[in-house]
PDB file of C-alpha atoms and ligand atoms in Angstrom:
ATOM      1  CA  ILE A   1      -0.009  -0.179   0.159  1.00  0.00           C
ATOM      2  CA  ILE A   2       1.446   3.154  -1.294  1.00  0.00           C
ATOM      3  CA  VAL A   3       1.445   6.720   1.328  1.00  0.00           C
ATOM      4  CA  LYS A   4       2.389   9.542  -0.542  1.00  0.00           C
ATOM      5  CA  SER A   5       4.302  12.603   1.021  1.00  0.00           C
ATOM      6  CA  THR A   6       2.674  16.161   1.003  1.00  0.00           C
ATOM      7  CA  ARG A   7       4.919  16.974  -1.918  1.00  0.00           C
ATOM      8  CA  GLU A   8       3.682  13.975  -4.006  1.00  0.00           C
ATOM      9  CA  ILE A   9       0.059  15.137  -2.897  1.00  0.00           C
ATOM     10  CA  GLU A  10       0.199  18.339  -4.147  1.00  0.00           C
ATOM     11  CA  LEU A  11       1.300  17.004  -7.305  1.00  0.00           C
ATOM     12  CA  ILE A  12      -1.536  15.015  -8.020  1.00  0.00           C
ATOM     13  CA  ARG A  13      -3.708  17.210  -6.604  1.00  0.00           C
ATOM     14  CA  THR A  14      -2.706  19.493  -9.538  1.00  0.00           C
ATOM     15  CA  ALA A  15      -3.376  16.593 -12.079  1.00  0.00           C
ATOM     16  CA  CYS A  16      -6.869  16.107 -10.545  1.00  0.00           C
ATOM     17  CA  LYS A  17      -7.651  19.776 -10.812  1.00  0.00           C
ATOM     18  CA  VAL A  18      -7.132  19.687 -14.489  1.00  0.00           C
ATOM     19  CA  ILE A  19      -9.218  16.505 -14.451  1.00  0.00           C
ATOM     20  CA  ALA A  20     -12.104  18.768 -12.609  1.00  0.00           C
ATOM     21  CA  LYS A  21     -11.624  21.497 -15.242  1.00  0.00           C
ATOM     22  CA  VAL A  22     -12.465  18.926 -18.160  1.00  0.00           C
ATOM     23  CA  PHE A  23     -15.652  18.162 -16.515  1.00  0.00           C
ATOM     24  CA  SER A  24     -16.933  21.693 -15.972  1.00  0.00           C
ATOM     25  CA  GLU A  25     -16.119  22.661 -19.900  1.00  0.00           C
ATOM     26  CA  MET A  26     -18.067  19.483 -20.736  1.00  0.00           C
ATOM     27  CA  GLU A  27     -21.141  20.620 -18.770  1.00  0.00           C
ATOM     28  CA  SER A  28     -22.016  23.010 -21.865  1.00  0.00           C
ATOM     29  CA  TYR A  29     -20.113  20.819 -24.603  1.00  0.00           C
ATOM     30  CA  ILE A  30     -21.761  17.716 -24.872  1.00  0.00           C
ATOM     31  CA  LYS A  31     -24.750  17.356 -27.360  1.00  0.00           C
ATOM     32  CA  PRO A  32     -26.390  15.455 -29.826  1.00  0.00           C
ATOM     33  CA  GLY A  33     -24.697  15.018 -32.662  1.00  0.00           C
ATOM     34  CA  LEU A  34     -21.283  15.408 -31.272  1.00  0.00           C
ATOM     35  CA  SER A  35     -18.835  12.270 -31.903  1.00  0.00           C
ATOM     36  CA  THR A  36     -16.844  10.463 -29.076  1.00  0.00           C
ATOM     37  CA  GLN A  37     -13.810  11.709 -30.927  1.00  0.00           C
ATOM     38  CA  GLU A  38     -14.713  15.393 -30.999  1.00  0.00           C
ATOM     39  CA  ILE A  39     -14.979  14.782 -27.371  1.00  0.00           C
ATOM     40  CA  ALA A  40     -11.882  13.075 -26.857  1.00  0.00           C
ATOM     41  CA  ASP A  41      -9.772  16.005 -28.814  1.00  0.00           C
ATOM     42  CA  LYS A  42     -11.590  18.487 -26.383  1.00  0.00           C
ATOM     43  CA  ALA A  43     -11.057  17.095 -23.263  1.00  0.00           C
ATOM     44  CA  GLU A  44      -7.000  16.346 -24.375  1.00  0.00           C
ATOM     45  CA  GLN A  45      -6.311  19.661 -25.600  1.00  0.00           C
ATOM     46  CA  ILE A  46      -7.687  21.140 -21.913  1.00  0.00           C
ATOM     47  CA  ILE A  47      -5.235  18.441 -20.431  1.00  0.00           C
ATOM     48  CA  LEU A  48      -2.955  19.841 -22.446  1.00  0.00           C
ATOM     49  CA  ASP A  49      -3.328  23.262 -22.235  1.00  0.00           C
ATOM     50  CA  ASN A  50      -3.532  23.032 -18.237  1.00  0.00           C
ATOM     51  CA  GLY A  51       0.342  21.455 -18.563  1.00  0.00           C
ATOM     52  CA  CYS A  52      -0.897  17.787 -17.962  1.00  0.00           C
ATOM     53  CA  THR A  53      -0.801  14.953 -20.414  1.00  0.00           C
ATOM     54  CA  PRO A  54      -3.480  12.410 -20.500  1.00  0.00           C
ATOM     55  CA  THR A  55      -3.143   9.363 -18.683  1.00  0.00           C
ATOM     56  CA  PHE A  56      -4.472   6.759 -20.565  1.00  0.00           C
ATOM     57  CA  LYS A  57      -3.457   7.501 -23.893  1.00  0.00           C
ATOM     58  CA  GLY A  58      -0.977   4.488 -24.901  1.00  0.00           C
ATOM     59  CA  TYR A  59      -1.853   3.251 -21.651  1.00  0.00           C
ATOM     60  CA  GLY A  60      -1.688  -0.536 -22.007  1.00  0.00           C
ATOM     61  CA  GLY A  61      -1.786   0.534 -25.610  1.00  0.00           C
ATOM     62  CA  PHE A  62      -5.274   2.447 -25.058  1.00  0.00           C
ATOM     63  CA  PRO A  63      -5.717   4.252 -28.456  1.00  0.00           C
ATOM     64  CA  GLY A  64      -7.683   7.528 -27.128  1.00  0.00           C
ATOM     65  CA  ALA A  65      -6.749  10.364 -24.995  1.00  0.00           C
ATOM     66  CA  ILE A  66      -9.697   9.367 -22.634  1.00  0.00           C
ATOM     67  CA  CYS A  67     -12.225   6.815 -22.352  1.00  0.00           C
ATOM     68  CA  VAL A  68     -15.707   7.833 -23.808  1.00  0.00           C
ATOM     69  CA  SER A  69     -18.527   5.394 -23.268  1.00  0.00           C
ATOM     70  CA  VAL A  70     -22.025   5.600 -24.724  1.00  0.00           C
ATOM     71  CA  ASN A  71     -25.203   4.296 -23.098  1.00  0.00           C
ATOM     72  CA  ASP A  72     -24.949   0.158 -22.982  1.00  0.00           C
ATOM     73  CA  THR A  73     -20.943   0.869 -23.033  1.00  0.00           C
ATOM     74  CA  LEU A  74     -20.155   0.396 -19.274  1.00  0.00           C
ATOM     75  CA  ILE A  75     -16.256   1.461 -19.324  1.00  0.00           C
ATOM     76  CA  HIS A  76     -13.187   1.817 -22.180  1.00  0.00           C
ATOM     77  CA  GLY A  77     -14.917   3.335 -24.683  1.00  0.00           C
ATOM     78  CA  ILE A  78     -12.830   4.150 -27.563  1.00  0.00           C
ATOM     79  CA  PRO A  79     -13.015   7.642 -29.284  1.00  0.00           C
ATOM     80  CA  SER A  80     -14.644   7.403 -32.829  1.00  0.00           C
ATOM     81  CA  LYS A  81     -15.593   9.495 -35.753  1.00  0.00           C
ATOM     82  CA  LYS A  82     -18.228   6.995 -36.358  1.00  0.00           C
ATOM     83  CA  ILE A  83     -19.914   7.275 -32.648  1.00  0.00           C
ATOM     84  CA  ILE A  84     -22.238   9.878 -32.524  1.00  0.00           C
ATOM     85  CA  LEU A  85     -24.107  10.979 -29.311  1.00  0.00           C
ATOM     86  CA  ARG A  86     -28.049  10.959 -30.145  1.00  0.00           C
ATOM     87  CA  GLU A  87     -30.531  12.633 -28.114  1.00  0.00           C
ATOM     88  CA  GLY A  88     -31.612  10.960 -24.485  1.00  0.00           C
ATOM     89  CA  GLY A  89     -28.416   8.927 -24.853  1.00  0.00           C
ATOM     90  CA  ILE A  90     -25.763   9.288 -21.747  1.00  0.00           C
ATOM     91  CA  VAL A  91     -22.369   9.298 -21.999  1.00  0.00           C
ATOM     92  CA  SER A  92     -19.321   8.679 -19.508  1.00  0.00           C
ATOM     93  CA  LEU A  93     -16.013  10.494 -19.711  1.00  0.00           C
ATOM     94  CA  ASP A  94     -13.086   8.722 -17.902  1.00  0.00           C
ATOM     95  CA  VAL A  95     -10.518  11.271 -17.704  1.00  0.00           C
ATOM     96  CA  GLY A  96      -7.009  10.701 -16.655  1.00  0.00           C
ATOM     97  CA  ALA A  97      -4.128  13.418 -16.371  1.00  0.00           C
ATOM     98  CA  THR A  98      -0.398  13.311 -15.232  1.00  0.00           C
ATOM     99  CA  TYR A  99       1.262  16.138 -14.298  1.00  0.00           C
ATOM    100  CA  LYS A 100       5.219  15.800 -13.176  1.00  0.00           C
ATOM    101  CA  GLY A 101       4.640  11.945 -13.541  1.00  0.00           C
ATOM    102  CA  TYR A 102       1.903  11.937 -10.873  1.00  0.00           C
ATOM    103  CA  CYS A 103      -1.635  11.350 -12.015  1.00  0.00           C
ATOM    104  CA  GLY A 104      -5.273  11.493 -11.118  1.00  0.00           C
ATOM    105  CA  ASP A 105      -8.590   9.412 -12.478  1.00  0.00           C
ATOM    106  CA  ALA A 106     -12.067  10.463 -12.632  1.00  0.00           C
ATOM    107  CA  CYS A 107     -15.622   9.833 -14.411  1.00  0.00           C
ATOM    108  CA  ARG A 108     -18.444  11.595 -14.633  1.00  0.00           C
ATOM    109  CA  THR A 109     -21.669  10.631 -16.879  1.00  0.00           C
ATOM    110  CA  TYR A 110     -23.560  12.773 -18.736  1.00  0.00           C
ATOM    111  CA  TYR A 111     -26.997  13.198 -20.182  1.00  0.00           C
ATOM    112  CA  VAL A 112     -27.234  13.797 -24.054  1.00  0.00           C
ATOM    113  CA  GLY A 113     -30.237  16.876 -24.590  1.00  0.00           C
ATOM    114  CA  THR A 114     -33.432  15.204 -22.229  1.00  0.00           C
ATOM    115  CA  VAL A 115     -33.068  11.683 -20.895  1.00  0.00           C
ATOM    116  CA  LYS A 116     -36.233   9.735 -19.820  1.00  0.00           C
ATOM    117  CA  GLU A 117     -36.437   9.378 -15.922  1.00  0.00           C
ATOM    118  CA  GLU A 118     -35.341   6.028 -15.306  1.00  0.00           C
ATOM    119  CA  ALA A 119     -31.500   7.231 -16.905  1.00  0.00           C
ATOM    120  CA  LYS A 120     -31.871   9.853 -14.832  1.00  0.00           C
ATOM    121  CA  ARG A 121     -32.147   7.466 -11.589  1.00  0.00           C
ATOM    122  CA  LEU A 122     -29.505   5.430 -12.672  1.00  0.00           C
ATOM    123  CA  VAL A 123     -26.670   8.137 -13.205  1.00  0.00           C
ATOM    124  CA  GLU A 124     -27.996   9.676  -9.749  1.00  0.00           C
ATOM    125  CA  THR A 125     -27.615   6.311  -7.822  1.00  0.00           C
ATOM    126  CA  THR A 126     -24.257   5.806  -9.450  1.00  0.00           C
ATOM    127  CA  LYS A 127     -23.100   9.414  -8.161  1.00  0.00           C
ATOM    128  CA  GLU A 128     -24.682   9.295  -4.776  1.00  0.00           C
ATOM    129  CA  SER A 129     -23.178   5.731  -4.042  1.00  0.00           C
ATOM    130  CA  PHE A 130     -19.673   7.395  -4.384  1.00  0.00           C
ATOM    131  CA  PHE A 131     -20.688   9.732  -1.754  1.00  0.00           C
ATOM    132  CA  GLU A 132     -22.142   6.911   0.454  1.00  0.00           C
ATOM    133  CA  ALA A 133     -19.008   5.186   0.300  1.00  0.00           C
ATOM    134  CA  CYS A 134     -17.479   8.536   1.571  1.00  0.00           C
ATOM    135  CA  LYS A 135     -19.108   8.666   4.549  1.00  0.00           C
ATOM    136  CA  VAL A 136     -17.190   5.701   5.929  1.00  0.00           C
ATOM    137  CA  ILE A 137     -13.832   7.181   4.875  1.00  0.00           C
ATOM    138  CA  ARG A 138     -11.011   7.630   7.574  1.00  0.00           C
ATOM    139  CA  PRO A 139      -7.559   5.924   8.795  1.00  0.00           C
ATOM    140  CA  GLY A 140      -8.324   2.873   9.946  1.00  0.00           C
ATOM    141  CA  ALA A 141     -11.452   1.670   7.736  1.00  0.00           C
ATOM    142  CA  THR A 142     -11.192  -0.895   5.296  1.00  0.00           C
ATOM    143  CA  VAL A 143     -11.574  -1.087   1.445  1.00  0.00           C
ATOM    144  CA  GLY A 144     -14.266  -3.466   2.179  1.00  0.00           C
ATOM    145  CA  ASP A 145     -16.158  -0.673   4.186  1.00  0.00           C
ATOM    146  CA  ILE A 146     -16.023   1.023   0.885  1.00  0.00           C
ATOM    147  CA  SER A 147     -17.031  -1.395  -1.007  1.00  0.00           C
ATOM    148  CA  HIS A 148     -20.091  -2.848   0.895  1.00  0.00           C
ATOM    149  CA  ALA A 149     -21.415   0.728   1.501  1.00  0.00           C
ATOM    150  CA  ILE A 150     -21.283   1.158  -2.782  1.00  0.00           C
ATOM    151  CA  GLN A 151     -22.899  -2.434  -2.969  1.00  0.00           C
ATOM    152  CA  LYS A 152     -25.630  -2.087  -0.221  1.00  0.00           C
ATOM    153  CA  TYR A 153     -26.621   1.781  -1.788  1.00  0.00           C
ATOM    154  CA  CYS A 154     -27.094   0.582  -5.551  1.00  0.00           C
ATOM    155  CA  GLU A 155     -28.585  -2.763  -4.821  1.00  0.00           C
ATOM    156  CA  GLU A 156     -31.326  -1.842  -2.426  1.00  0.00           C
ATOM    157  CA  ARG A 157     -32.405   0.366  -5.164  1.00  0.00           C
ATOM    158  CA  GLY A 158     -32.392  -2.388  -7.501  1.00  0.00           C
ATOM    159  CA  TYR A 159     -28.825  -1.658  -9.332  1.00  0.00           C
ATOM    160  CA  PRO A 160     -26.549  -4.371  -9.764  1.00  0.00           C
ATOM    161  CA  LEU A 161     -23.236  -4.155  -9.669  1.00  0.00           C
ATOM    162  CA  PRO A 162     -20.599  -5.976 -12.364  1.00  0.00           C
ATOM    163  CA  ARG A 163     -18.033  -7.438 -10.870  1.00  0.00           C
ATOM    164  CA  GLU A 164     -15.011  -7.805 -13.119  1.00  0.00           C
ATOM    165  CA  TYR A 165     -13.497  -4.000 -12.588  1.00  0.00           C
ATOM    166  CA  THR A 166     -12.739  -2.189  -9.875  1.00  0.00           C
ATOM    167  CA  GLY A 167     -11.325   1.054  -8.351  1.00  0.00           C
ATOM    168  CA  HIS A 168      -7.400   1.338  -7.353  1.00  0.00           C
ATOM    169  CA  GLY A 169      -4.827   3.233  -5.548  1.00  0.00           C
ATOM    170  CA  THR A 170      -3.425   5.599  -8.490  1.00  0.00           C
ATOM    171  CA  GLY A 171      -0.994   8.510  -8.262  1.00  0.00           C
ATOM    172  CA  ARG A 172       2.556   7.367  -8.755  1.00  0.00           C
ATOM    173  CA  HIS A 173       1.088   5.257 -11.523  1.00  0.00           C
ATOM    174  CA  LEU A 174      -2.669   4.887 -12.763  1.00  0.00           C
ATOM    175  CA  HIS A 175      -3.658   1.360 -11.060  1.00  0.00           C
ATOM    176  CA  GLU A 176      -1.787   0.812  -7.808  1.00  0.00           C
ATOM    177  CA  ASP A 177      -3.039  -1.280  -4.956  1.00  0.00           C
ATOM    178  CA  PRO A 178      -5.277  -1.503  -3.138  1.00  0.00           C
ATOM    179  CA  SER A 179      -8.110  -2.721  -5.839  1.00  0.00           C
ATOM    180  CA  ILE A 180     -11.463  -1.246  -4.102  1.00  0.00           C
ATOM    181  CA  PRO A 181     -14.077  -3.772  -5.628  1.00  0.00           C
ATOM    182  CA  ASN A 182     -17.745  -2.155  -5.567  1.00  0.00           C
ATOM    183  CA  VAL A 183     -19.132  -4.799  -3.870  1.00  0.00           C
ATOM    184  CA  GLY A 184     -17.873  -6.479  -0.603  1.00  0.00           C
ATOM    185  CA  ILE A 185     -17.698  -6.949   3.322  1.00  0.00           C
ATOM    186  CA  PRO A 186     -17.232  -4.532   6.181  1.00  0.00           C
ATOM    187  CA  HIS A 187     -14.388  -4.703   8.145  1.00  0.00           C
ATOM    188  CA  THR A 188     -12.158  -6.855   5.694  1.00  0.00           C
ATOM    189  CA  GLY A 189      -9.303  -5.748   3.006  1.00  0.00           C
ATOM    190  CA  ALA A 190      -6.397  -3.211   3.375  1.00  0.00           C
ATOM    191  CA  ILE A 191      -6.580  -0.845   5.855  1.00  0.00           C
ATOM    192  CA  LEU A 192      -6.910   2.800   4.423  1.00  0.00           C
ATOM    193  CA  ARG A 193      -4.164   5.286   6.200  1.00  0.00           C
ATOM    194  CA  GLU A 194      -3.312   8.671   5.860  1.00  0.00           C
ATOM    195  CA  GLY A 195      -1.682   9.980   2.726  1.00  0.00           C
ATOM    196  CA  MET A 196      -3.261   7.047   0.558  1.00  0.00           C
ATOM    197  CA  THR A 197      -4.434   8.243  -3.168  1.00  0.00           C
ATOM    198  CA  ILE A 198      -7.239   5.854  -4.103  1.00  0.00           C
ATOM    199  CA  ALA A 199     -10.090   6.265  -6.856  1.00  0.00           C
ATOM    200  CA  ILE A 200     -13.485   4.744  -6.190  1.00  0.00           C
ATOM    201  CA  GLU A 201     -15.335   4.193  -9.186  1.00  0.00           C
ATOM    202  CA  PRO A 202     -18.944   2.635  -8.757  1.00  0.00           C
ATOM    203  CA  MET A 203     -19.996   1.296 -12.221  1.00  0.00           C
ATOM    204  CA  VAL A 204     -23.478   0.484 -12.382  1.00  0.00           C
ATOM    205  CA  ALA A 205     -25.811  -1.642 -14.615  1.00  0.00           C
ATOM    206  CA  MET A 206     -29.582  -0.906 -15.362  1.00  0.00           C
ATOM    207  CA  GLY A 207     -30.455  -4.450 -15.957  1.00  0.00           C
ATOM    208  CA  ARG A 208     -28.415  -7.419 -15.429  1.00  0.00           C
ATOM    209  CA  PRO A 209     -24.545  -7.054 -14.635  1.00  0.00           C
ATOM    210  CA  ASN A 210     -23.199  -9.525 -16.998  1.00  0.00           C
ATOM    211  CA  THR A 211     -20.348  -7.618 -19.452  1.00  0.00           C
ATOM    212  CA  ARG A 212     -18.746  -8.610 -22.735  1.00  0.00           C
ATOM    213  CA  VAL A 213     -15.248  -6.833 -24.212  1.00  0.00           C
ATOM    214  CA  LEU A 214     -15.306  -6.054 -28.251  1.00  0.00           C
ATOM    215  CA  SER A 215     -13.375  -7.355 -30.456  1.00  0.00           C
ATOM    216  CA  ASP A 216     -11.143  -3.878 -30.075  1.00  0.00           C
ATOM    217  CA  GLU A 217     -10.128  -5.753 -27.088  1.00  0.00           C
ATOM    218  CA  TRP A 218     -10.968  -2.352 -24.978  1.00  0.00           C
ATOM    219  CA  THR A 219     -14.782  -1.414 -25.146  1.00  0.00           C
ATOM    220  CA  VAL A 220     -16.767  -3.416 -22.254  1.00  0.00           C
ATOM    221  CA  LYS A 221     -20.616  -3.330 -22.886  1.00  0.00           C
ATOM    222  CA  MET A 222     -23.423  -4.732 -21.028  1.00  0.00           C
ATOM    223  CA  ARG A 223     -24.492  -8.055 -22.230  1.00  0.00           C
ATOM    224  CA  ASP A 224     -27.997  -7.570 -22.259  1.00  0.00           C
ATOM    225  CA  GLY A 225     -27.666  -3.773 -24.111  1.00  0.00           C
ATOM    226  CA  LYS A 226     -29.296  -1.491 -21.324  1.00  0.00           C
ATOM    227  CA  LEU A 227     -27.998   1.542 -19.662  1.00  0.00           C
ATOM    228  CA  SER A 228     -24.853   1.708 -17.306  1.00  0.00           C
ATOM    229  CA  ALA A 229     -23.466   4.540 -15.647  1.00  0.00           C
ATOM    230  CA  HIS A 230     -19.880   5.454 -14.045  1.00  0.00           C
ATOM    231  CA  TYR A 231     -18.827   7.519 -11.680  1.00  0.00           C
ATOM    232  CA  GLU A 232     -15.376   8.012  -9.770  1.00  0.00           C
ATOM    233  CA  ASN A 233     -13.402  10.482  -8.025  1.00  0.00           C
ATOM    234  CA  THR A 234      -9.364  10.494  -6.931  1.00  0.00           C
ATOM    235  CA  ILE A 235      -9.299  11.048  -2.857  1.00  0.00           C
ATOM    236  CA  VAL A 236      -6.787  11.493  -0.443  1.00  0.00           C
ATOM    237  CA  ILE A 237      -7.192   9.953   2.774  1.00  0.00           C
ATOM    238  CA  THR A 238      -6.518  12.706   5.476  1.00  0.00           C
ATOM    239  CA  GLN A 239      -5.848  12.831   9.297  1.00  0.00           C
ATOM    240  CA  ASP A 240      -9.445  12.821   9.974  1.00  0.00           C
ATOM    241  CA  GLY A 241     -11.713  11.959   6.803  1.00  0.00           C
ATOM    242  CA  TYR A 242     -10.531  12.358   3.380  1.00  0.00           C
ATOM    243  CA  GLU A 243     -10.506  15.138   0.696  1.00  0.00           C
ATOM    244  CA  ILE A 244     -11.655  14.781  -3.035  1.00  0.00           C
ATOM    245  CA  LEU A 245      -9.399  16.077  -5.578  1.00  0.00           C
ATOM    246  CA  THR A 246     -11.006  15.916  -9.062  1.00  0.00           C
ATOM    247  CA  MET A 247     -14.038  17.951  -8.053  1.00  0.00           C
TER     248      MET A 247
HETATM  249 MG1  LIG B   1      -9.946   4.262 -12.302  1.00  0.00          MG
END
């Protein structure tokens, strides 16, 4: 388990602020008719203009600057000129930024135009489950406490959680120990310590939780073709709780 120094946390914080800037600029940018490539290009430009590099570009061979996942794509959508946002859909932007070798990682799911109540409920529940998990975070709490909080909140509202993908430590590398599953048992797993930087990321299904990976070897879709949502922030564990770095 990697605990960061104050200096390291400041570098991670700088990267995370740039991610937050991407999200705020996207609020007014996302609209029907845009391609996912156009969205990724804009995000990349904001990241570069603010002195960072897009962490995902080339990571494990990923071809895009960010992940853009539409509707039934859960995660890892590759930006494409051929994938066009349609009125009533939802789109998740998963963004990583690196500053002087240190990174942050976060995701938001946006509405494309006007969406149905059921889509809003999915997206809101996904976001709320992140904040529900935050309530248990302090030094001495465990990863299982976080996992359980997310699972309980989503499942009580009728939303299952795909189990193949998890949150993770982040900072010196995009993915560090510990893994932060979205399902789990309280008082189990790694113990949180002051100075740990972790990305917590509920990924939530409207239908069944089963996923498949497309032949591009990245795009993760829901097998039943129903909507899925994703919400993520990088946080730092502090002496008396936590601070969210990517808001
Ligand atoms: Mg992540």
